Amino acid sequence: MSVADLPAWACVVVGLLALAGAALSFLGAVGLCSFKTFYERVHAPTLGATLGMALIVAASILFFTLIEGRFMPRELLIGVFLTVTTPVTLILLGRAALFRDRTEFARDEAADEPEPSTPSLP
Amino acid sequence: MTEFVLAAAIGVLSAAGTWLLLRPRTFQVIKGLSLLSYAVNLFIFSMGRLRSGMPPITAKGAERPELYADPTPQALVLTAIVISFALTALFLVVLLASRGATGSDHVDGREPAE
Amino acid sequence: MSLWDHHLILLPILLPMVMASAMLLFDERRRRLKSVISLTAMAAILLVALALLHESMTGAVDGGDTARVYRLGDWSAPFGIVLVADRLSAMMVALTSVLGAGVLAFALARWDRAGPRFHALFLFLIMGVNGAFLTGDLFNLFVFFEIMLAASYGLALHGSGEARIRAGLTYIAINLTASLLFLIGVSLLYGVTGTLNMAEFALKVRTIAPDDRGLLHVGAAILGTAFLIKCAAWPLGFWLAPTYTAASAPSAAAFAILSKVGVYVVLRLSLLAFGDGAGASAHFGQPWLLVAGLATLAFGTLGLIASRDLSRAGAYAVMVSSGTILAVAGVGDKAVLGGALFYLIGSTLACGAMFLLAEVLQRGVDSGGQRERAVFDDEYRDPFDDDERNEPGLVIPAAVAALGGAFLICTLMIAGLPPLSGFIGKLAMLDGLARSVSPASIAVIVGLSLSSLGGLIGLTRLGVGALWARDDDAPELVVGAAELAGMGGLLAACVLLAIFGGAGLGFAEHTAEWLGRPDAYIRAVLGTTP
Amino acid sequence: MIRALLPHPLLALGLFVTSLLMSGSVGPPSIALAAVLALATPQVMRALDAQTIPIRSPGAIVALAGCVVIDVLRSNWAVAAIILGRRRHERQSGFIHVPLDLKDRYALAVLAVILTATPGTLWVEYDSATGRLLLHVLDLVEEDEWIHLIKDRYERRLMEIFE
Amino acid sequence: MSQAILFWGLTIAQALLVAAMALAAWRAVRGPRAQDRVLGLDTFYLNGMLLLLVFGIRTGGSIYFYAALIIGMLGFAATVALAKFLMRGEVIE
Amino acid sequence: MSSNLLLLVILAAPFLGAAVAAGLPRHARTAAAILSWLVSLVSLVSLAALWPRFADGEVLRLAIPWLPSLGVSLILRLDGLSWIFAALILGIGALVVLYARYYMSPKDPVPRFFSFLLAFMGAMQGVVLSGNLIQLAVFWELTSLFSFLLIGYWHQNASAREGARMALTVTALGGLCLLVGMILIGGIAGSYDLDDVLAAKSVILADPRSVVALALVLMGALTKSAQFPFHFWLPRAMAAPTPVSAYLHSATMVKAGIFLLLRMWPIFGQTELWYFVVAGAGVATLLIGAWCAIFQHDLKGLLAYSTISHLGLIVLLLGLGSPLGAIAAIFHTVNHATFKASLFMAAGIIDHEAGTRDMRKLSGLYKFMPITGTLAIVAAAAMAGVPLLNGFLSKEMFLAEVVAGSDGHALNAALPVLATLASAFGVLYSLRFILATFFGPPPTALDRVPHEPPAWMRRPVEILVALCLLVGVLPAITVGPFLRSAAVAVLGFDDLPYYSLALWHGFNMPLLLSVLALGGGVLAYAIFGQKLNTNPRGGPWGLKRLNGGYLFEKAMTGIVKGARWVESRLGTERMQPQLRLVVLAALAAGAAAAFAGGVAIRPSWSSPGASEFIFAALWLTGGGCAVAAAWQAKYHRLAAVVLMGAAGLVSCITFVWMSAPDLALTQLLVEVVTTVLLLLGLRWLPKRREDIQASRAELVRSRRRRRVDLVIAAVVGLALAFVSYAVMTRPMVEGISRFFVERAYSEGGGRNVVNVILVDFRAFDTFGEITVLGIVGLTVLALLRRFRPASDSLPAPNQKQARERAGPVAEGRKAGDALRDTMLIPRVVMRWMFPFVIVLAVHLFLRGHDLPGGGFAAGVALSIAVLLQYMANGARWVEERLLLRPILWIGWGLTIAAGCGLVAIGFNRPFLTSAFQYVNLPLLGQVPLASAVVFDLGVVLLVVGATVLMLVALAHQSLRRARDDAEAEQAEGGA
Ligand code: NA
Ligand code: NA
C-alpha cells in the first residue's frame, strides 16, 4: 500500500500521534532551557524520551504496518533500548553534577562558570 | 534551496574548521581537523548532487539508475570517514605524546617565547 | 600468459601487505624470521619490478612500449580500479625496492628494535608507495597515499623521543590537511567528469564542456596543491626538514621515496591529462610547477648550506631533488624530462644513503629509548632496555675509510658532480635545457648549477666536520656490517647507474618520450582508441 | 544440559525477539539467524560472569509494568504542566532520601530505570552500605508521600519478582 | 484532507523536533556548567532520533531505521563517557 | 700492442693502481710505493711507445661509448699537446712517488696516500687525453676532488682541512662553470667531440652564446691555474704533504688550467674577451704572485707564490694570442714543472731534515747538506731565469713575445716594463730562497742537526735538476721535437711560425731586459734583503688588505650565515604559519584556476517547500553548534566535544535526508568512538584558563592574528560553499555510477549499491582503507608504549581523588566503594546491553550487502560493545574476563581480507574478484552467498582490533600511571 492509499483514519492518527510526540519532546526541550537549575533541567528531556518517543514510535509502527500490509513492530526496539539507556545517562549525569557541586573543585578540566544559584545540597 | 543550505553548511563547517586549524593549541587543531573532515565529507557527498528519499538500494535489478542517489560519492565518503577516523585517533595520540614529552599543548611543543 | 605472470603487477602491493599482516600474527621477538621475511619481500618485489619493466618496454604488439593493466575484482576500467604498470611506474617500483632493501639491511643492525613493529610498518610503507605508483585510479591513489602516510607517521615516530614527536605533530597535521585537499580535489574532479579513472579522466579533460572547464581546473589546482605539499615544494614543504632530521635513520632514508611519490603523481597526471592533446587545458599549471620547482630548488640549496648536521642536509637534499624535477617538469621539454627521470633515481638512492650515513657519523648524539612499560603483556619489551649495548652488531675494520668513501659518493651524487649518476642526470638536463634558450631554461640552468655548488659547499663543510675534524671525546667511528651493506648497496647502485649510464639514460629518455604519448596509456587502460 | 545451552533463558528470548525485529521479517532465514544468535550470544555473558536473573512472579511483572505505564503517563502530564508554567511559584524541587530494603542489584537497576524514566524523579545516588537512596524530585510536595509511593508501588513488587 | 493532516502533522512534528534540537543546542552552548552541556547533547541526540523516525514516516522508506536504532542503542555510550569524565576525570579506570 | 690498448693503459693503469693501493694494509708503505711507481712507469712506457705512432699532426683516438644519447662517449685522444702534458704528469709523477716513499712517515696510512695520488694522476691523464668536452669537464672535477683528498691528507691539522676545502670549493666552482660552458659550446657546435668542436670554430664564434660559453670556460681555467683573483687557494694548499705540493703545484693540477687554455686557444685565442680576461689575469697574477713571494718566510709559501707568478706568466703568454706566445707558454710549462718540482722536493728535504721550513730559523744549511744545497741552487737559478738553465730560455721567449707585441693597446705597451719588473722580483725571491736557507751562520733555532737525506729521496731532485741543465744547454735536441709536436697540435701545421730553441740569439731587447731583471733583482736583495728576512709580519707590503684567503673564508661564512638567515626568514618550523600557508596556497591555486577558467553558477531556485525550511533550520542549528564548538575549543574543551557531537549528528541526519543511510550509520558509530577517544585523551591535557593574563603586546598581536585567521577561515568557507554550490546546481554528468547501479544486483549480488561498491566494485579501496586503520593501530600502540605524561597531569584527576575521600561517608567504607555504588546501576544496564549490541553488529554485518550496514559499521558497533564494558567495569575487570588480542585481530583481519581476494587467483581471476551464488538450503530457502562477505569479515575483525587497540592503549595510560605510582611508593617504603 502506498501513502496515497492510506485510509483517512490512519492518516489522521499517524499525523496526530507524531505531532503529539514531537510536541511533547519539544516541551521537554523548552523545559531544558527554561528551568533554573541543573537538577530541574535534568527532568525535562524525559518527556521526549518516554511518552514523546512512545507516541512517535506508535505512529511509525502503525504507519509501516499499514504500508507494508503486515505487522511491523520493529520500532519497538528503539523504544525499549532508549528506555533502558536514557536513565543510565541521566543517573550518571545527576551523580556527576551532585559530586561536582559538593566538592570545591568547581573549576577543573571541564571548566565552566559556577552555578548562579546552587540549591542546598544533601 | 536544499543545495544552497548544504553549500552554506559546508561553508560554515569548513570556516569553523579552518579557524580552529590555525589556532595554537593542539586540541583546537584536532577539533579543527574533525570539523574540516565533516565539511569535506559533505563536500564529497555533494559532488553526487542531492537527491532525497532515493537511497541507492535497488530492487532486484535496477530499472531506472538515474533515479537513485549517486552511490559513488557515498562510497568515497565512507572510505574517507574511516581514514579520517583513524588519523584523528593517531593525531590525538601524537598530541598527547607531544604534551607528555614537552609539557606543553602548544602546537610547536613550547609556549611562544615573548 | 601463465598464472603468476598475469598477477605479477599485484605483488609489489600485496606481498608486503601479506607479509606485514603475517608478522602481526607471531611474536614480536622473532627478529630473525621477520628480517628474513622483509628482505625476501624486498628482493621479490625488485624481481617483479624488473619483470614489469621488461614487459612495459617490450609488451606491445609491435614489441614496443606498453602499459600493463590489471583489473581488480575483474571490473574493467573505468568502473573498477585498475593497476597500471608502464615504464614510469615500474621504474618507480624498482627504485622503491632497491631503496627499501638497502634501508632494511641497515635497520637490521639495531634500528628495527628501537620500537615495536618496525618491520610491519616498513612493509606497509612499501605497500603504500608501490600502490601509489601502480594505481590507475585517482581515489585509489588517495587510499594508497594514506597507507603510505599512515605508515610514515609510525616510522617518523619510530623510536619515540621529544624531537620526533614534536616534528611528527607538525608533519601529521600538515599531511592531514593535505589529505583533505586531496579529497576535495578528487571529488571535485569526479563531480565535473563523473570518473575516477586516470585514463578516462584524461579523455574527459579533452572533451569537457567549456562551462565546466573552470571547475575542472579548480579541482586540478587544489589537487596539485596537495601533491606539492607531498613534494615539499616551497613554501609548502617546511615540515620536511625537521621531520626527516628527527626521524630515525632508516625511517628518514625510506622517506626519501615519499616526496618522489608526490613528484611521480605530478608528472603522471600532468603529462597524462594536461599534455599537448588536452585542448584548452594543455599544460595547465605548468608555469606554477616551474616557479615552485625553482623556489624549492633555491630554498633546498640554501637549507643544505645552512644545515648544522648531516641528516638535516640530507633532508634538504631531498628538497633539492624535488625542486629540480619540478622545475624541469615546469619547463615542459621532453628531452629534459628524460634527464630528470634519470636524476630522480640516483638522487633518491643518494638521499637515502645520506640519512644512513648521517646516523653512523653522528652516532652517540641520539639517546636511545626510555624505559617504559608495555601496554599489553604480549607486546615485547624494549630491547634497548634489556641490553645497554648500543653497538650495530658486527663491526667492520677500516670504518673511517669506508665511511669516507661513502660520504664522497653521497656528496658527488647530491651535488651532481662527476662522474656519478647524479652528474649524468644533471648533464642530461643541462644539455636539453641549453638547446632551447628561453628565460625558463636559463633560470633552470642557473638553478641547477648553483644548487650543485651549494650542495658541494654545504656537504664538504659538514663532511669535513664529521669525518676529519672529530672531537677527541667523540665516539670512535664504527660501522656495522649490516649498516655498511645497506648503505653500500644504495651507493653501489649509484655507481652502477653511472657505469651503465648510457643504458639508464636511454631508458629514462624513452620513458619521457612514452609519457609524452598519453594516448598509448589511455588505449591500454580503456581498450579504446582516444 | 539446558542450563549449559541456555544460561539465561530470558536473555535468549530477548535476543531472539530482537534479532527478529532487526530482520524485519519472520521468514525461515530470519528465524534461523535469530535462533543462532539467541543461543550463541549469551555465552559471552558467562565471560562477564553475569548471574542468572531469578524471576519469581510473572504476575508481579505485569502489575509493575502497568503501574509504571500509568505513572509515566501521569508524570508526563505533570511535568508538561510545570514546563508550561502552571504552578511556577509554589513548586519546589529538591532531594529526598529513601531508605531501601531492596538489595538485589537487578532489582535496584530496574527501580533506577523506572524512577529515572519517569519524568519528575531522578535516581541520583545509592549507598549500598546503608541502603539509602538519594532521589531528586522536580515537584517535591510531600517527602513522605514520595517515599511511600516508591516503597509501596515499586519496591514491594520488585521484591516479589527478584527476591 | 486526511492526507493533508498527515502531511502537516508530520511537517509540524519535524519542525517541532528541529526546534527542540535548537533549544538543546542552545543549552549545550550556554551551559552554564558542563553537566548542562552534556544534558543538552543528550537531548539533542534524542530529538535527532525522533526526527529520523518522523522522517521515516514522511518518506515511507525504511532507511532511517538503523540510524535511529543506533542512536537508541549506542548513542548513550558517548553521553556516558562524557558524564563519567565529569565525575571521575577518567572515562576508563 | 695496439695503440688503442696502450691508450687505455695510460688512463686505466693509475686508477687500477689506486684501487689496489686502497686495499693494501695500513703499514704497507713500501709495497704501495713500488706499486705506484710501477704503475706510473707502465703508463709512461705506454705513452713513450705511442710517440712514434703519431707522426706530426696525427691524432690517436679511442672511443668507448658511454652516454650515446647525449653524444658523450669516452674518447681517448692523443695529440702532441696531450702527449707532452701526459709525459709531464707521468714522469714527474714517477719521481714524486719515489720521493714520497722516503718523505712520508710510517705512522701515516701511506697506502691511502698513494691511492689518492694515483687516482689524481689518472684524473689528470683523463683531462689531457679527453677527446670530448664533457669528458674533459668530468676528469677536471675529478682532479679537484682528488686534490681535495690529497691536500686534506693530514686532516688532523685544521690548516689542511681548510686548505683542502678552499681548493675544492674554488676549483669545483670553476669546474661547474666549465661544465656549463662546455655544454654551451657543445650545443653551438652540435657535438661534444673535440675534433668536431675544433672544426666548428667559425660556427662557434658566430654564435652570440659563445661569449657566455667562453667566459664560463675561462672561469674554469683561471680558477684551476690559480689566477688572480682566484689565486688564494694555492698557498693554503701548502698544508698538504710536500710530495703533493711538488706534484700538484708544479706539473699537474695547476697546469690543467693551462692545458685547457691551450685546448681552447685555437678557437678563442684571437677574440677580444680572451685577450682582456686571459692576458689581464695573467699579468696581474704574474706581478702579484711575484710580489707576494718576496715576503714569504715559509719555503713552501715562497714556492707557492712563485708558482702563481709563473702561472701568470704562462697565462699572459696565452692571452696575447700570438702563435709564438703559445709555443713559449708550452715551453715554459715544461720548464716550470721541472724546476718547481725539484724546488718543492728540496724544500721538503729541508723540512724533513731540519724540522722547519721557516727561513728565519734556517741558515747556513749548505755545510750540512751540500748536495741538496747545490741542487736547490741550480733549480732556483732556473726559476730566476739564469742563463744555461731551462728557465732562462722560456723567459727569453716570454720577454721577446712581450716586446714584440708592445704596440697597440696601452696594456701591451706597459707589458715589457711589467714583465721585467716581475722577472726582477723572481730573481729577488730566488736569491732569498737560496741565501736565507743555505748561507749565513749555522742555524741556532733548530732542534736537531740537519744532514743529507737518504740517497733515494734525493734522486728525483737530481734527475729534475739534470733535466733543467740539459734543456737549458741543449734545448733543440732535448725538448725540441716534443715542443714542436705540441705546437702543431695547438697551431696546426700550416700556421706553425718559425721559432728557434737556441741559447743565444744575439744581443737584443729581450736579453737586455733579462739582464736588467737579473741585475735589478740582485740589487734589490742587496738593499732590502735583510729587511725582508726579518720582516715580522710575513705578509707582503702594500697588499695586506688583499688577502684572498681571508676574504674567501669571510665569504663562505657569510654564505652559510646568509643561508641560515634566509632559511629562517623564508621558512619556518612552526606549525601555524605552515598550516596557514597550506590553506592560502590551496585557496590561491583554486582561485587562480577559477578566475582563469571562469566558473559560472546556474542556480536552480524552485520555490522551497516546508521540508526545505526544516532542513535549513536543522543546519542553522548544526552550523551554530560548529561555530560554537570552534569558539569554545580553547577554554571549554568539553563543551567543544559536546558541540561537535551535535554538529556531527546534524551531518548524519543530512546523510539520511539525502539518501545516504550507510554514511549516516557509519558516521554515527564513528562519532561515538571518537568522542570517547577524545575524552580519554583530555585527561592528559593541561588545564587552560581564561583568566591568565597575557602581556598587552601579546594581546594585540594575538588579536591581529585572530583577525587574519578569521578572514582566511571565512574565505575558505565561502570558497568551498561556492564550489559545492556550483557543482550541485549543475546537471549530473554521465559517469561510472550508472554502471554500478545497474550491475550491483545482477553482477555484485547485492542491493545496497554503496556496499557493493565497497566490497566488490572498488573493494581495493576498502582493502587499503582497512590497512590504514591497522597501521594506525600499530602506530598508536608504539607511541603509547613510550608515552610519558607531563608532570602536572601525573596525579589522578581531582574528581577521582576527591571522590575517594568525600561522598556520603559511612563507617566501614573502603576505597572504591563509592565508585562501585555510583556505577551499580549503569553497570547492570551496560553489561546486559553487551549481547544485544553483538546481535546488532551481526545484523549490520549480514545485511550490509543488501541494506545499510556492512563490515565497518559492524566492527565499530562491536568495538563500542567492548568499550561499554570497559567504561562500566574498568579495564582490569574486562581484561581478566575477555580475551583481547587486538594486534592478532588486526593481523587476522588483514590476512583474511587478502586471502579472500587471493582465492580468485586460484580460479585465474584477478585479485578480489568476488563470486556470489544463491543457495537453496533446506528450511531456509534461497540464501545469497557472496564471497565478498568473507572479505567483509576480515574488515570486521580488523576494525574491532584496531579500534579496541586504540581505545584500550589510551585507557591503559591511567592504569599504568597508577601502577607506577604504587611501585614507586613501595620502592620508597622499602628503602
Ligand atoms: Na636522523
Ligand atoms: Na526521571
PDB file of N, CA and C in Angstrom, chain E residues 43-78:
ATOM      1  N   THR E  43      19.811  15.464  24.939  1.00  0.00           N
ATOM      2  CA  THR E  43      18.507  15.862  24.405  1.00  0.00           C
ATOM      3  C   THR E  43      18.571  16.042  22.892  1.00  0.00           C
ATOM      4  N   PHE E  44      19.679  16.605  22.449  1.00  0.00           N
ATOM      5  CA  PHE E  44      19.880  16.806  21.010  1.00  0.00           C
ATOM      6  C   PHE E  44      19.812  15.475  20.282  1.00  0.00           C
ATOM      7  N   TYR E  45      20.523  14.486  20.827  1.00  0.00           N
ATOM      8  CA  TYR E  45      20.518  13.148  20.222  1.00  0.00           C
ATOM      9  C   TYR E  45      19.111  12.570  20.223  1.00  0.00           C
ATOM     10  N   LEU E  46      18.439  12.719  21.349  1.00  0.00           N
ATOM     11  CA  LEU E  46      17.093  12.157  21.467  1.00  0.00           C
ATOM     12  C   LEU E  46      16.179  12.729  20.387  1.00  0.00           C
ATOM     13  N   ASN E  47      16.174  14.047  20.280  1.00  0.00           N
ATOM     14  CA  ASN E  47      15.297  14.679  19.307  1.00  0.00           C
ATOM     15  C   ASN E  47      15.724  14.385  17.884  1.00  0.00           C
ATOM     16  N   GLY E  48      17.043  14.264  17.694  1.00  0.00           N
ATOM     17  CA  GLY E  48      17.524  13.889  16.366  1.00  0.00           C
ATOM     18  C   GLY E  48      16.993  12.522  15.978  1.00  0.00           C
ATOM     19  N   MET E  49      17.000  11.617  16.952  1.00  0.00           N
ATOM     20  CA  MET E  49      16.499  10.285  16.667  1.00  0.00           C
ATOM     21  C   MET E  49      15.006  10.310  16.332  1.00  0.00           C
ATOM     22  N   LEU E  50      14.282  11.089  17.118  1.00  0.00           N
ATOM     23  CA  LEU E  50      12.831  11.191  16.844  1.00  0.00           C
ATOM     24  C   LEU E  50      12.607  11.806  15.463  1.00  0.00           C
ATOM     25  N   LEU E  51      13.443  12.773  15.125  1.00  0.00           N
ATOM     26  CA  LEU E  51      13.336  13.396  13.798  1.00  0.00           C
ATOM     27  C   LEU E  51      13.508  12.343  12.714  1.00  0.00           C
ATOM     28  N   LEU E  52      14.454  11.450  12.930  1.00  0.00           N
ATOM     29  CA  LEU E  52      14.669  10.391  11.941  1.00  0.00           C
ATOM     30  C   LEU E  52      13.437   9.509  11.828  1.00  0.00           C
ATOM     31  N   LEU E  53      12.803   9.210  12.968  1.00  0.00           N
ATOM     32  CA  LEU E  53      11.604   8.376  12.921  1.00  0.00           C
ATOM     33  C   LEU E  53      10.508   9.071  12.119  1.00  0.00           C
ATOM     34  N   VAL E  54      10.294  10.341  12.397  1.00  0.00           N
ATOM     35  CA  VAL E  54       9.261  11.077  11.668  1.00  0.00           C
ATOM     36  C   VAL E  54       9.625  11.158  10.190  1.00  0.00           C
ATOM     37  N   PHE E  55      10.915  11.364   9.933  1.00  0.00           N
ATOM     38  CA  PHE E  55      11.372  11.405   8.543  1.00  0.00           C
ATOM     39  C   PHE E  55      11.051  10.097   7.843  1.00  0.00           C
ATOM     40  N   GLY E  56      11.237   9.000   8.590  1.00  0.00           N
ATOM     41  CA  GLY E  56      10.913   7.696   8.026  1.00  0.00           C
ATOM     42  C   GLY E  56       9.463   7.617   7.619  1.00  0.00           C
ATOM     43  N   ILE E  57       8.585   8.122   8.474  1.00  0.00           N
ATOM     44  CA  ILE E  57       7.163   8.091   8.119  1.00  0.00           C
ATOM     45  C   ILE E  57       6.917   8.956   6.898  1.00  0.00           C
ATOM     46  N   ARG E  58       7.553  10.100   6.867  1.00  0.00           N
ATOM     47  CA  ARG E  58       7.308  11.030   5.761  1.00  0.00           C
ATOM     48  C   ARG E  58       7.734  10.452   4.429  1.00  0.00           C
ATOM     49  N   THR E  59       8.874   9.792   4.412  1.00  0.00           N
ATOM     50  CA  THR E  59       9.344   9.291   3.126  1.00  0.00           C
ATOM     51  C   THR E  59       8.826   7.901   2.840  1.00  0.00           C
ATOM     52  N   GLY E  60       8.302   7.257   3.862  1.00  0.00           N
ATOM     53  CA  GLY E  60       7.765   5.932   3.623  1.00  0.00           C
ATOM     54  C   GLY E  60       8.833   4.887   3.398  1.00  0.00           C
ATOM     55  N   GLY E  61      10.083   5.264   3.530  1.00  0.00           N
ATOM     56  CA  GLY E  61      11.160   4.288   3.356  1.00  0.00           C
ATOM     57  C   GLY E  61      11.609   3.774   4.707  1.00  0.00           C
ATOM     58  N   SER E  62      12.527   2.824   4.679  1.00  0.00           N
ATOM     59  CA  SER E  62      12.937   2.264   5.964  1.00  0.00           C
ATOM     60  C   SER E  62      14.418   2.508   6.238  1.00  0.00           C
ATOM     61  N   ILE E  63      15.013   3.396   5.438  1.00  0.00           N
ATOM     62  CA  ILE E  63      16.468   3.535   5.579  1.00  0.00           C
ATOM     63  C   ILE E  63      16.852   4.230   6.872  1.00  0.00           C
ATOM     64  N   TYR E  64      15.916   5.004   7.438  1.00  0.00           N
ATOM     65  CA  TYR E  64      16.207   5.764   8.655  1.00  0.00           C
ATOM     66  C   TYR E  64      16.384   4.831   9.832  1.00  0.00           C
ATOM     67  N   PHE E  65      15.810   3.613   9.717  1.00  0.00           N
ATOM     68  CA  PHE E  65      15.603   2.809  10.918  1.00  0.00           C
ATOM     69  C   PHE E  65      16.901   2.478  11.647  1.00  0.00           C
ATOM     70  N   TYR E  66      17.882   2.014  10.881  1.00  0.00           N
ATOM     71  CA  TYR E  66      19.101   1.599  11.564  1.00  0.00           C
ATOM     72  C   TYR E  66      19.834   2.774  12.181  1.00  0.00           C
ATOM     73  N   ALA E  67      19.757   3.907  11.505  1.00  0.00           N
ATOM     74  CA  ALA E  67      20.390   5.090  12.086  1.00  0.00           C
ATOM     75  C   ALA E  67      19.735   5.410  13.423  1.00  0.00           C
ATOM     76  N   ALA E  68      18.401   5.366  13.445  1.00  0.00           N
ATOM     77  CA  ALA E  68      17.700   5.673  14.689  1.00  0.00           C
ATOM     78  C   ALA E  68      17.997   4.613  15.746  1.00  0.00           C
ATOM     79  N   LEU E  69      18.044   3.367  15.304  1.00  0.00           N
ATOM     80  CA  LEU E  69      18.314   2.289  16.249  1.00  0.00           C
ATOM     81  C   LEU E  69      19.696   2.455  16.883  1.00  0.00           C
ATOM     82  N   ILE E  70      20.637   2.848  16.055  1.00  0.00           N
ATOM     83  CA  ILE E  70      21.991   3.009  16.584  1.00  0.00           C
ATOM     84  C   ILE E  70      22.028   4.146  17.599  1.00  0.00           C
ATOM     85  N   ILE E  71      21.299   5.212  17.300  1.00  0.00           N
ATOM     86  CA  ILE E  71      21.257   6.280  18.304  1.00  0.00           C
ATOM     87  C   ILE E  71      20.636   5.747  19.583  1.00  0.00           C
ATOM     88  N   GLY E  72      19.551   4.987  19.411  1.00  0.00           N
ATOM     89  CA  GLY E  72      18.868   4.481  20.591  1.00  0.00           C
ATOM     90  C   GLY E  72      19.716   3.517  21.400  1.00  0.00           C
ATOM     91  N   MET E  73      20.477   2.672  20.704  1.00  0.00           N
ATOM     92  CA  MET E  73      21.235   1.650  21.415  1.00  0.00           C
ATOM     93  C   MET E  73      22.603   2.131  21.869  1.00  0.00           C
ATOM     94  N   LEU E  74      23.258   2.915  21.023  1.00  0.00           N
ATOM     95  CA  LEU E  74      24.665   3.205  21.285  1.00  0.00           C
ATOM     96  C   LEU E  74      24.942   4.684  21.535  1.00  0.00           C
ATOM     97  N   GLY E  75      23.952   5.513  21.222  1.00  0.00           N
ATOM     98  CA  GLY E  75      24.186   6.938  21.421  1.00  0.00           C
ATOM     99  C   GLY E  75      24.532   7.256  22.863  1.00  0.00           C
ATOM    100  N   PHE E  76      23.985   6.466  23.765  1.00  0.00           N
ATOM    101  CA  PHE E  76      24.229   6.775  25.173  1.00  0.00           C
ATOM    102  C   PHE E  76      25.677   6.539  25.566  1.00  0.00           C
ATOM    103  N   ALA E  77      26.403   5.751  24.752  1.00  0.00           N
ATOM    104  CA  ALA E  77      27.798   5.487  25.108  1.00  0.00           C
ATOM    105  C   ALA E  77      28.583   6.794  25.187  1.00  0.00           C
ATOM    106  N   ALA E  78      28.345   7.670  24.217  1.00  0.00           N
ATOM    107  CA  ALA E  78      29.066   8.940  24.214  1.00  0.00           C
ATOM    108  C   ALA E  78      28.691   9.762  25.445  1.00  0.00           C
TER     109      ALA E  78
END
